[in-house]
Coordinates of C-alpha atoms in Angstrom, one line a residue:
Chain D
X1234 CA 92.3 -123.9 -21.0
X1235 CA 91.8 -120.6 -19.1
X1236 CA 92.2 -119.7 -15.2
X1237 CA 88.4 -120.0 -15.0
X1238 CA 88.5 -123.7 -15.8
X1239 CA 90.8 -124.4 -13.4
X1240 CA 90.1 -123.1 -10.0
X1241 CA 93.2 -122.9 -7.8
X1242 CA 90.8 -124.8 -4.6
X1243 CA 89.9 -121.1 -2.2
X1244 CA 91.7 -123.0 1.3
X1245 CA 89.0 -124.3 3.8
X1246 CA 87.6 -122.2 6.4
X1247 CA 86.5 -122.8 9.7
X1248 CA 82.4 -123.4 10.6
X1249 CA 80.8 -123.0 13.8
X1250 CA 77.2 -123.6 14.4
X1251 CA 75.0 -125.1 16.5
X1252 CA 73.0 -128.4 15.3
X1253 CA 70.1 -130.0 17.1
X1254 CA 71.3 -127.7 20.5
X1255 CA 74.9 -128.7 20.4
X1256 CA 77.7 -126.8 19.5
X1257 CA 79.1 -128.3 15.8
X1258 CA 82.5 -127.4 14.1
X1259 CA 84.0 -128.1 11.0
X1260 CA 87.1 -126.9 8.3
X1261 CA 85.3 -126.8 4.8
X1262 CA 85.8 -125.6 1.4
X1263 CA 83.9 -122.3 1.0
X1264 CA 81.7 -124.0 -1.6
X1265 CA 79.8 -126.6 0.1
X1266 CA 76.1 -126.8 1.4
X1267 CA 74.5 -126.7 4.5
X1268 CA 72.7 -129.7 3.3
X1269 CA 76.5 -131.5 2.2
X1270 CA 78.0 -130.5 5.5
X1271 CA 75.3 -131.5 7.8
X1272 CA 75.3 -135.0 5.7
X1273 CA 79.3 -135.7 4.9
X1274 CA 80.8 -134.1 8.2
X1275 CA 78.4 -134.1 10.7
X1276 CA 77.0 -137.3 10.1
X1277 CA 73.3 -135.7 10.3
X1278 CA 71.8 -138.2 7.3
X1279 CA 68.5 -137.9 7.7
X1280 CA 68.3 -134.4 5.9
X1281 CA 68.5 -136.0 2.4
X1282 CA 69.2 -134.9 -0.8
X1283 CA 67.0 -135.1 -3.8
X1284 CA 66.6 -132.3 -6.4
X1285 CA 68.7 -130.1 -5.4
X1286 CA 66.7 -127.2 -7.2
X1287 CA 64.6 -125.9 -4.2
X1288 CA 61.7 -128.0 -5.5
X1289 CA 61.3 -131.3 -3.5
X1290 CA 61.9 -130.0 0.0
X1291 CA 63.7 -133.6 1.3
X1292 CA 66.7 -132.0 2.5
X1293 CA 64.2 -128.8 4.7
X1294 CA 65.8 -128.2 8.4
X1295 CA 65.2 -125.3 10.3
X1296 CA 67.8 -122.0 9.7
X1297 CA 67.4 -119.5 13.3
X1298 CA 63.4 -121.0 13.1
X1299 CA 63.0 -120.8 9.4
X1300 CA 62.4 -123.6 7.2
X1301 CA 65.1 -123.7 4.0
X1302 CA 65.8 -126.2 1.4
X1303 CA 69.6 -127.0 2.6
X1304 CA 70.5 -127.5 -1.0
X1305 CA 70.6 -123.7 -1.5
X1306 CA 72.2 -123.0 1.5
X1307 CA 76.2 -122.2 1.5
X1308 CA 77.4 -123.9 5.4
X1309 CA 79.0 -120.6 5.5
X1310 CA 75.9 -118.9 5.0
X1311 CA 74.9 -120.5 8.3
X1312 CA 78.1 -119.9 10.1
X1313 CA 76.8 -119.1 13.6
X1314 CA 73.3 -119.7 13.3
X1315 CA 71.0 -122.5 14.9
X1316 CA 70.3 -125.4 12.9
X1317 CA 67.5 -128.2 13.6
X1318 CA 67.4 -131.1 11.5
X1319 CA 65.0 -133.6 11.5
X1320 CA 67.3 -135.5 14.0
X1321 CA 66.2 -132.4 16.9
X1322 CA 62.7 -132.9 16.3
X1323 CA 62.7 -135.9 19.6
X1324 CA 63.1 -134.8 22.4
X1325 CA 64.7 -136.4 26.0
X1326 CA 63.7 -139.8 23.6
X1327 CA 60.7 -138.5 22.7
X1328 CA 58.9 -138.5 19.9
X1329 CA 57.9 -135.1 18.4
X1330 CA 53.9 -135.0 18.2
X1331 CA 54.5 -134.6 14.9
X1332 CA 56.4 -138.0 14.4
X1333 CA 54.2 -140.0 16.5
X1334 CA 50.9 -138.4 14.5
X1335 CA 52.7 -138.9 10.8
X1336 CA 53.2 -142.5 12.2
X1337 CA 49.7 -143.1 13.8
X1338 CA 48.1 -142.3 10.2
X1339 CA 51.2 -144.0 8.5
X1340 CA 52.1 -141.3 6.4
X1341 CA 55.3 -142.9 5.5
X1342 CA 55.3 -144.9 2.9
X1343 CA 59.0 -145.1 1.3
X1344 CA 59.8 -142.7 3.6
X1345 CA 62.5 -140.5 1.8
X1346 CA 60.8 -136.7 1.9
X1347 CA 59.7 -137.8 5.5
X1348 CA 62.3 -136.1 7.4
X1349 CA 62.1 -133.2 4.9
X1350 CA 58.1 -132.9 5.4
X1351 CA 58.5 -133.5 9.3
X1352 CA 60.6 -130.4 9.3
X1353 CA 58.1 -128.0 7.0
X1354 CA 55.4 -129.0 9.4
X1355 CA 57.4 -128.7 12.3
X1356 CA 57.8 -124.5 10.8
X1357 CA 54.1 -124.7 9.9
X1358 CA 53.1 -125.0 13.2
X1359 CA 55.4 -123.1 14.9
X1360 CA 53.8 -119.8 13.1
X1361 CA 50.7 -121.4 13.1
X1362 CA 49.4 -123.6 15.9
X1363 CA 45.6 -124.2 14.4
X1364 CA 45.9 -124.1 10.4
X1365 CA 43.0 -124.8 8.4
X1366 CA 43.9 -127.9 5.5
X1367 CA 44.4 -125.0 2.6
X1368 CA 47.3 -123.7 5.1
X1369 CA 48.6 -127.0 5.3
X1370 CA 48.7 -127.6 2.2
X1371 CA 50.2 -124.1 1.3
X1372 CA 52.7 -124.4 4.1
X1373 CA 54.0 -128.3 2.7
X1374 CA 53.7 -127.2 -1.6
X1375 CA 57.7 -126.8 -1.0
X1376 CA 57.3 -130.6 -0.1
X1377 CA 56.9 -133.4 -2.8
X1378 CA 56.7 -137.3 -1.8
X1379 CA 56.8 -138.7 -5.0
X1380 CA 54.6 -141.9 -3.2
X1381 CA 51.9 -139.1 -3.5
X1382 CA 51.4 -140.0 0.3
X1383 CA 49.4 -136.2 0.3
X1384 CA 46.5 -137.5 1.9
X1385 CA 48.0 -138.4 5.2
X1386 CA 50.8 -136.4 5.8
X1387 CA 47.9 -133.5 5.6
X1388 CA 45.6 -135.5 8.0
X1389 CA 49.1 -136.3 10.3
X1390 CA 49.8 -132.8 10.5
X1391 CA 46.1 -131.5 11.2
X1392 CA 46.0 -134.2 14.1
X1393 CA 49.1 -133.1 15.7
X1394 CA 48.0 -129.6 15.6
X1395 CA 45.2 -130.6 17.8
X1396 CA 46.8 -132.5 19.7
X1397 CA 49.4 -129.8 20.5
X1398 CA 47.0 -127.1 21.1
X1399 CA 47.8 -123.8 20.6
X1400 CA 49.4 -124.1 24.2
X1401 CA 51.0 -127.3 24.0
X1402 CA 52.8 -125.8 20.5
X1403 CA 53.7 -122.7 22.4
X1404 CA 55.2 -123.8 25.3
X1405 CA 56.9 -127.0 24.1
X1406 CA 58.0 -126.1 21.0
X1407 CA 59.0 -122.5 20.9
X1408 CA 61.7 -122.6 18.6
X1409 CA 64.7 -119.7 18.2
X1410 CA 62.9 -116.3 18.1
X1411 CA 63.5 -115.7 14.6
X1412 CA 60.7 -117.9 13.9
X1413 CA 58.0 -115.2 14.3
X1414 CA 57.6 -114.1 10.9
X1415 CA 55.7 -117.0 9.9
X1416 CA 54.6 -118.1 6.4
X1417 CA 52.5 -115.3 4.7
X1418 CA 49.9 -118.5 5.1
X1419 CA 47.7 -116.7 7.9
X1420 CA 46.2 -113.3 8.5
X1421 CA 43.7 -110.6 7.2
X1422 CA 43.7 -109.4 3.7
X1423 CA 44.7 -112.8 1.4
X1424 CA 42.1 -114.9 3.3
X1425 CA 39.2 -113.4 0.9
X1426 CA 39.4 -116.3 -1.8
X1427 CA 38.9 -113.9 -4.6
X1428 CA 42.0 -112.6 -3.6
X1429 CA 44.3 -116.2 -3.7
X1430 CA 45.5 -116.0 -7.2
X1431 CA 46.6 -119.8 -7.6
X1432 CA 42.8 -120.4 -6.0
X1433 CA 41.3 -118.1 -8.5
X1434 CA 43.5 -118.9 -11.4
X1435 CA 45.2 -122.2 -11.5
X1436 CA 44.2 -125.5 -13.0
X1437 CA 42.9 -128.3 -10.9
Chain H
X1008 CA 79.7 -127.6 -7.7
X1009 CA 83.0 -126.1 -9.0
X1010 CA 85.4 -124.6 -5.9
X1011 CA 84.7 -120.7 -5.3
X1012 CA 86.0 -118.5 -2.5
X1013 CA 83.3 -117.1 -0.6
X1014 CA 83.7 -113.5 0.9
X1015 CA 81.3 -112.0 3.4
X1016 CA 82.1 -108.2 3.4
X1017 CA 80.5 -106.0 6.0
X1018 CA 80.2 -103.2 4.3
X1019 CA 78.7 -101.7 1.0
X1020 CA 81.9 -100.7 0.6
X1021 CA 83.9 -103.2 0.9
X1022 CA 81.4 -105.2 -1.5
X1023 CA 81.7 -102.7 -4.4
X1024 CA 85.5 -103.2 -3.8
X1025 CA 85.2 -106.8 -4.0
X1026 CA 83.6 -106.5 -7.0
X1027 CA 85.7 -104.1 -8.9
X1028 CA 88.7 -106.2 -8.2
X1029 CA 86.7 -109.1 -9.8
X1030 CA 84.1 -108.2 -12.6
X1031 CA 83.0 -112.0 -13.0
X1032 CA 82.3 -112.2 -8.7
X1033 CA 79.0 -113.0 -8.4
X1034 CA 76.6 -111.4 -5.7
X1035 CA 74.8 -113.4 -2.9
X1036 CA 71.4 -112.7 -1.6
X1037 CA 69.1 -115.3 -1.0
X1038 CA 70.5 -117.6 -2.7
X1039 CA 67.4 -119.8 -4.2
X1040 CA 69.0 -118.9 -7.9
X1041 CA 72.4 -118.2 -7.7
X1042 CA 73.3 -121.8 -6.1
X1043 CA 70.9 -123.9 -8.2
X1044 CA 73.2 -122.3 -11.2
X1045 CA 76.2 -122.4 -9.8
X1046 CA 75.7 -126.1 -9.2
X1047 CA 74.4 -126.4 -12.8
X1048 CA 77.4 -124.9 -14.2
X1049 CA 75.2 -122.4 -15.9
X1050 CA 77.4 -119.9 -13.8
X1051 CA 80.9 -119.9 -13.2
X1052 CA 83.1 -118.0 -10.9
X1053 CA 85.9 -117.6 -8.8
X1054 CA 84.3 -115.3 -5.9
X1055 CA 81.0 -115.1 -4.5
X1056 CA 80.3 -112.2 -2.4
X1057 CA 77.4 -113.0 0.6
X1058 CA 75.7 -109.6 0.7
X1059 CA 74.1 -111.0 4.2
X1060 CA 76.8 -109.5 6.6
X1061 CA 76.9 -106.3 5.0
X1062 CA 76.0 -104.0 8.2
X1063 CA 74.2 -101.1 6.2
X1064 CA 71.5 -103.9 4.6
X1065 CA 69.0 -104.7 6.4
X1066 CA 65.6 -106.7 5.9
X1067 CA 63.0 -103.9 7.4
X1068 CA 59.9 -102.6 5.7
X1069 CA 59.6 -99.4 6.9
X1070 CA 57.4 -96.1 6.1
X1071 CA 59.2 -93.6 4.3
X1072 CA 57.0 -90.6 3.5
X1073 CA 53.8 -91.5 2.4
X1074 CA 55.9 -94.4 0.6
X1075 CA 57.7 -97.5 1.8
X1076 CA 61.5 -98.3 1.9
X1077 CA 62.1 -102.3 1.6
X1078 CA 65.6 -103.3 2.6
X1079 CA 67.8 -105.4 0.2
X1080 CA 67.3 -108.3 2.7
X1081 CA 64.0 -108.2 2.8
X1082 CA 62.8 -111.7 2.2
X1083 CA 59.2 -112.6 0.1
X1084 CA 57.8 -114.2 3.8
X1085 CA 58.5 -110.6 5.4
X1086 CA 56.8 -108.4 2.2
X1087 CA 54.0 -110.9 1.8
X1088 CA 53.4 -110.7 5.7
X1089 CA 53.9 -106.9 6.2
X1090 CA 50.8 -105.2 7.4
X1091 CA 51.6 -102.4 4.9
X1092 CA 52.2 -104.1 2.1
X1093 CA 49.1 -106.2 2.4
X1094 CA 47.0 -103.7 3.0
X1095 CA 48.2 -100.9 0.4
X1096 CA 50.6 -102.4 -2.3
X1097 CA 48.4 -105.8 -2.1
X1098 CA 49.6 -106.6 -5.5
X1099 CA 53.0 -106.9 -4.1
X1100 CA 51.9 -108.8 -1.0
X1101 CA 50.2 -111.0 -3.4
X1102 CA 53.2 -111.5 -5.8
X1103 CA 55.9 -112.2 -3.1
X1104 CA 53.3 -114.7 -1.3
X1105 CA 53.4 -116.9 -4.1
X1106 CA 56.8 -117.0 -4.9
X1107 CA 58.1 -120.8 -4.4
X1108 CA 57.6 -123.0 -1.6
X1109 CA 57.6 -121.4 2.5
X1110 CA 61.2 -122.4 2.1
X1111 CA 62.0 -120.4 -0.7
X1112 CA 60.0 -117.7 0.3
X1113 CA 61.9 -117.8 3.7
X1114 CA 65.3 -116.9 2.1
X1115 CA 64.4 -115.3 -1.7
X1116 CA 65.1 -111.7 -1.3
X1117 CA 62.9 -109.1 -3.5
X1118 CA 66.0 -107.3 -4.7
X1119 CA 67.4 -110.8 -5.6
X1120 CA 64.4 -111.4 -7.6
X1121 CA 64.8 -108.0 -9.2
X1122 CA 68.2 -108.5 -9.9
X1123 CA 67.7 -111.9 -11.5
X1124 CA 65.2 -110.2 -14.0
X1125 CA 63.2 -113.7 -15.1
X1126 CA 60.7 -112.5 -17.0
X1127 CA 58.4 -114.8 -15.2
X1128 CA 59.4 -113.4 -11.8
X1129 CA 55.7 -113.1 -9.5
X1130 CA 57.1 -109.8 -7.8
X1131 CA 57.8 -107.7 -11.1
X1132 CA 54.6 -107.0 -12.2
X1133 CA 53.5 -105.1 -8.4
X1134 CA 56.6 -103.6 -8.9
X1135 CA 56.0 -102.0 -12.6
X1136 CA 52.2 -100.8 -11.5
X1137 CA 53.3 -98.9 -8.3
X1138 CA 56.2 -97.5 -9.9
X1139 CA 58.9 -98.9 -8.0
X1140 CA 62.5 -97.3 -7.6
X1141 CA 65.4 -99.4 -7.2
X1142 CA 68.6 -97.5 -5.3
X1143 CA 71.6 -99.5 -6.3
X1144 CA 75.2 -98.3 -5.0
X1145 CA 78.3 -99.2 -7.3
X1146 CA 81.6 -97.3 -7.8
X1147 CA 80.8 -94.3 -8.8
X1148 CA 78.1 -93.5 -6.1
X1149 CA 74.6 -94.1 -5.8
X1150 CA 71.7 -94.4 -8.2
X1151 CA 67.7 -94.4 -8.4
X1152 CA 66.5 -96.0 -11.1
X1153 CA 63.1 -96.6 -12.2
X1154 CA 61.8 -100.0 -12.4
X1155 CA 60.2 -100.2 -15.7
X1156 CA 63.9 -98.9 -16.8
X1157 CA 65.6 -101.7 -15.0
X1158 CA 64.4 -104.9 -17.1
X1159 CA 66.0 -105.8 -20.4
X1160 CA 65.7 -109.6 -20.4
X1161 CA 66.2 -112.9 -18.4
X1162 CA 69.4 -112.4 -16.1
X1163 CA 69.9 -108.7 -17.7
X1164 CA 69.0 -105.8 -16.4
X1165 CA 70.6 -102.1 -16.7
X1166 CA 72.5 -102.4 -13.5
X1167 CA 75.7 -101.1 -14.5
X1168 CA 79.1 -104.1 -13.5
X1169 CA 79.7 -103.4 -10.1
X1170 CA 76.9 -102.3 -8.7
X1171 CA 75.1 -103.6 -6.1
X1172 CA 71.0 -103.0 -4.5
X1173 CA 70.8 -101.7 -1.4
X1174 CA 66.9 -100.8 -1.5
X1175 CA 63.5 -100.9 -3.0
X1176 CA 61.5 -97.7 -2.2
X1177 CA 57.9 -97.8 -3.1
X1178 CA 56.5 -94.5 -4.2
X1179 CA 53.3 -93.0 -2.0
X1180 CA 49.9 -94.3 -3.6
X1181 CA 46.7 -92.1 -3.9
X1182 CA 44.6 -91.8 -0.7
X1183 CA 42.8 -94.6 -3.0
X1184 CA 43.6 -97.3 -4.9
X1185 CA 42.8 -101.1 -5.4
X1186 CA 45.3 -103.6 -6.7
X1187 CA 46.3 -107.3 -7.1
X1188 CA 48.0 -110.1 -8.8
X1189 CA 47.1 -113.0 -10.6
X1190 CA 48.6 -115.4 -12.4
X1191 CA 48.7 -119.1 -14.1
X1192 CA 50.3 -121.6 -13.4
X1193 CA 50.2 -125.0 -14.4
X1194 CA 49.4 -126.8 -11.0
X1195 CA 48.1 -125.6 -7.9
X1196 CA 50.9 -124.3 -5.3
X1197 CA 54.7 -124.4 -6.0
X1198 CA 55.2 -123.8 -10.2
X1199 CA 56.4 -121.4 -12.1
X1200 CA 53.7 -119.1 -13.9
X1201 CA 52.8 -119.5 -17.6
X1202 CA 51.4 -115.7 -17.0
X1203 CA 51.6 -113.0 -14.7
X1204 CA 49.5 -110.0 -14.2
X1205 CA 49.6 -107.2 -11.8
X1206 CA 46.7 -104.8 -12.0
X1207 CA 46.1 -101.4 -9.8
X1208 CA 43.0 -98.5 -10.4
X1209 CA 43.7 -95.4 -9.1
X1210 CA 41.2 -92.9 -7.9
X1211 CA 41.5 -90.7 -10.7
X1212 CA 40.4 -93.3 -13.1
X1213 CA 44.1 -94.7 -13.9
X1214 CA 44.8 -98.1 -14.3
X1215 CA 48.1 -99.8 -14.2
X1216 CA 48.7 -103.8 -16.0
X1217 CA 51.5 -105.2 -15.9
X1218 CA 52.6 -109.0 -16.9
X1219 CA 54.7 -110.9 -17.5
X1220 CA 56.1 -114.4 -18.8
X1221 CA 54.7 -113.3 -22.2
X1222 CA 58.1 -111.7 -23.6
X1223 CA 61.8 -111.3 -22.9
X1224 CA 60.8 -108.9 -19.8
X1225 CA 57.7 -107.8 -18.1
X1226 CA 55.6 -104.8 -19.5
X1227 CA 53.7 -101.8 -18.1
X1228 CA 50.7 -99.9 -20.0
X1229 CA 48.8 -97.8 -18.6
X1230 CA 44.9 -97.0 -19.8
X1231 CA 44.2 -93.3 -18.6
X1232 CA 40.4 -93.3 -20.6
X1233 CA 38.8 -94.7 -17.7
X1234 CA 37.4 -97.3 -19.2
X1235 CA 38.7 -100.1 -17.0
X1236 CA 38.4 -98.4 -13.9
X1237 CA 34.7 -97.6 -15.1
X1238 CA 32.8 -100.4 -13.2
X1239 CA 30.0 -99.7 -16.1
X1240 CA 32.1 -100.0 -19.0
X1241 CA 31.0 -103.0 -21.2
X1242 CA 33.4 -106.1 -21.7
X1243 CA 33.5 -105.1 -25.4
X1244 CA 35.2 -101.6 -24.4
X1245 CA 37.1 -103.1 -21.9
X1246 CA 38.1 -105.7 -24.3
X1247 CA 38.9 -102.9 -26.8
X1248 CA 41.2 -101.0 -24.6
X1249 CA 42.9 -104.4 -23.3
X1250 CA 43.7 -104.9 -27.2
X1251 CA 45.8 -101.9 -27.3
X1252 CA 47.3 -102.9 -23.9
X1253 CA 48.0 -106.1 -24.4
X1254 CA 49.2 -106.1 -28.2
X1255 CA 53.4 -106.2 -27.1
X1256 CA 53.1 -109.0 -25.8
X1257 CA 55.2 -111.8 -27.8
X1258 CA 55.3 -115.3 -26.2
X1259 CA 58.3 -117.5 -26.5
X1260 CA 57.1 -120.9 -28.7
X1261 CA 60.1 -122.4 -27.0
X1262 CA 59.0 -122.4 -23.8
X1263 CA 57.8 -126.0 -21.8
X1264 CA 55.5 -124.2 -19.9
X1265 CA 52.4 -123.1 -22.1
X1266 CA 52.2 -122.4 -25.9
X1267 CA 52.0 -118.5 -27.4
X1268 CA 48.4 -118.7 -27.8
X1269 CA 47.0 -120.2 -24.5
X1270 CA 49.4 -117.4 -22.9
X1271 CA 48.1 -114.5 -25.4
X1272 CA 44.8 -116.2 -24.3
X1273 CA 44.7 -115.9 -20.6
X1274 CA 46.6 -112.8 -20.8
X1275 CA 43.6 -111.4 -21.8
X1276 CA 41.4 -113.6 -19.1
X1277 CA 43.7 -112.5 -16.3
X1278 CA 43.8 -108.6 -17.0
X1279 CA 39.7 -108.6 -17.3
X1280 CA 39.8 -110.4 -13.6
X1281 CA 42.5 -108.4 -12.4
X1282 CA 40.6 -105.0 -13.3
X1283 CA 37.5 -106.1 -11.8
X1284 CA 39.2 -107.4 -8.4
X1285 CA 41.2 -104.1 -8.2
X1286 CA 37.7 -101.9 -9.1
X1287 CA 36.2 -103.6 -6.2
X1288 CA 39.0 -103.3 -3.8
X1289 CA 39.1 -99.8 -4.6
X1290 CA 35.3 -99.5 -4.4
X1291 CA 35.7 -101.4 -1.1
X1292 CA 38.1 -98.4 -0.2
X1293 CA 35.7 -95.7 -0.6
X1294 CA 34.7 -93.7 2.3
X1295 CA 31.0 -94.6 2.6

């Protein structure tokens, strides 16, 4: 056996961060996800965990406004940053228009990549009040629901976009500013289909 | 996932410290890689340095010359959004968008994907066809080295131990110049590609391939007859030239993904689209 095989545990370090708009503390070791953190310490356990590879999207929350797979997220990494988990997506008992849309076209089935797909959207429309259906499907491909539940969680999310309105999105939903960059899924230039490889290219 | 300590330096130098006190600490960008294979066991160490507080790193996109300067932090969502890139390294703007899901996008840096070196990575080929110079910083001071000097294979890449990217600088194009990426993948959206292909046609009558996921690392030739940038030129001469361009490529037959001879197959598919759609965004270009 060699040192390498048996660590000697690095001591835990303090977190500070702020969850759903409250300030959130905890001591950790140094090797632990956002996504572990959130679930085992703070008690937030409807970010879930699935693949951790970055494929399924279940365990998505919101990073200073961006959407991230919290399975590829040290909690250190986020040590003074904003989180919102699917938990902050209600507001004042509320539900998000998101939640009450996925619900009016009951677009949970099992439910388990719900919260993670609520969150995606929640990004999708923050950088992108009115997206066509390609954009949300581009903006949700980082989200799989293995009930293959596609159909509505597309139609949910249209139907919340419009009820939102571009104003409605803006003014009740602006999220830390950070969330400005958006998703590559709008603007000039890629929006010739010639020029969308995996349109052009990619098998049906 | 095994116990590591994390360090957060704020300074290159006190990362290139770091990492000459511990050869086997492993470097921190994004992320979407590193943590997947530290949790796999597939990598093991006792320090992992976050690169993210490092005060001289930064994530801008910024015009330096007639050429672009990327910053180490620069994430795919920022290169595939930039106004710049889009509009005059659209290969890369292509590459980068198409990397992962949004929420890999969101934290995947460009230098990370550099570093990793997959030979399947979507940003490598734009990188290879513009020319792309990677500044890295290690003990001994810093160095520019050329992309297409960079790659060796899957995880290896002629960084020297210790050193660490700081930058991407993106030489000045032509006044004109038409370029984009394909690739193939085996379902729409979030998969990783059986075959990459960058393409760019220069004014002059230069054009650039580059692809990948056909070999240990991703390749550049470079046809300076003319006769794909010629929008006359027959699909037999095209096909011709493409023969010689093409002919290093060497699929794995391990691979999951797609057998040697689809790959070879659309290899050839994707360079004759490529071509054309960079011809006509360089036609498109033209002063009229």
């Amino acid at each position: 056996m060699t040192a390498m095989d048996v660590p000697e545990a690095p001591a835990a370090v303090s977190l500070k961060l702020t969850v759903n708009g409250r300030d959130r503390s905890a001591t950790i070791a140094p090797h632990r996800t956002l996504l572990d953190v959130l679930r085992a310490d703070l008690g937030l356990i409807g970010t879930k965990e699935c693949c951790l590879v970055g494929e399924c999207g279940a365990c998505t929350v919101l990073l200073d406004g961006r959407s991230v797979d919290s399975c590829l997220v040290l909690a250190l990494e986020a040590d003074g940053a904003e989180v919102v988990t699917v938990e902050g997506l209600a507001r004042d008992g509320r539900l998000d228009p998101l939640q009450q849309a996925f619900l009016d076209h009951a677009a949970a089935q099992c439910g388990f990549c719900i919260p993670g797909q609520l969150v995606a959207a929640r990004a999708l429309l923050g950088s992108n009040p009115a997206p066509t259906r390609a954009e949300v499907e581009d903006g949700l491909a980082g989200n799989l629901c293995r009930c293959a539940g596609y159909e509505q969680i597309i139609e949910a999310v249209l139907d919340a976009a419009e009820r939102e309105g571009p104003a409605g999105s803006a003014a009740t939903r602006s999220r830390p500013a950070a969330a400005a960059p958006g998703h590559g899924a709008t603007g000039t230039g890629l929006s010739d289909p010639a020029s969308v490889p995996d349109a052009r290219v990619a098998p049906q | 996932m095994r116990p590591f300590s994390l360090k957060q330096p704020t300074s290159i130098a006190d990362a290139v410290a770091l990492l000459a006190k511990d050869p086997e600490a492993r470097l921190l960008a994004g992320g979407t890689d590193l943590i997947i294979r530290l949790r796999d066991g597939t990598i093991r160490t006792r320090m992992v340095v976050d690169l993210k507080r490092v005060a001289e790193l930064d994530g801008s996109i910024r015009a330096e010359g007639a050429g672009l300067a990327i910053g180490a932090k620069a994430a795919m969502t920022e290169i595939a959004a930039h106004p710049v890139v889009r509009d005059r390294y659209t290969a890369l703007a292509e590459g980068a968008l198409v990397v992962g899901s949004v929420q890999i996008r969101n934290r995947a840096t460009l230098a990370g994907n550099i570093c990793n070196a997959s030979p399947a990575a979507d940003t490598s080929p734009a990188l290879l066809v513009f020319g792309a110079v990677v500044i890295a910083t290690g003990a001994a001071g810093e160095r520019r080295i050329p992309i297409d000097e960079l790659f060796v294979r899957s995880g290896v890449t002629t960084l020297r131990p210790g050193e660490i990217v700081t930058g991407i600088e993106m030489p000045a194009l032509p006044a004109r110049a038409g370029s984009t990426h394909l690739r193939r993948t085996r379902r729409r959206g979030h998969d990783l590609a059986s075959v990459t292909m960058a393409c760019v046609v220069l004014e002059s009558g230069e054009t650039r391939l580059a692809f990948g996921s056909v070999g240990p690392r991703p390749l550049l030739r470079v046809d300076t007859s003319g006769t794909l940038a010629d929008p006359a030129a027959s699909e037999a001469a095209r096909t011709t030239v493409l023969d010689g361009m093409l002919a290093d490529a060497s699929p794995s037959p391990g691979s999951m993904r797609a057998s040697p001879e689809y790959r070879l197959a659309m290899l050839e598919v994707l360079a004759l689209r490529a071509a054309a759609i960079a011809r006509e965004r360089l036609a498109a270009a033209s002063p009229r």
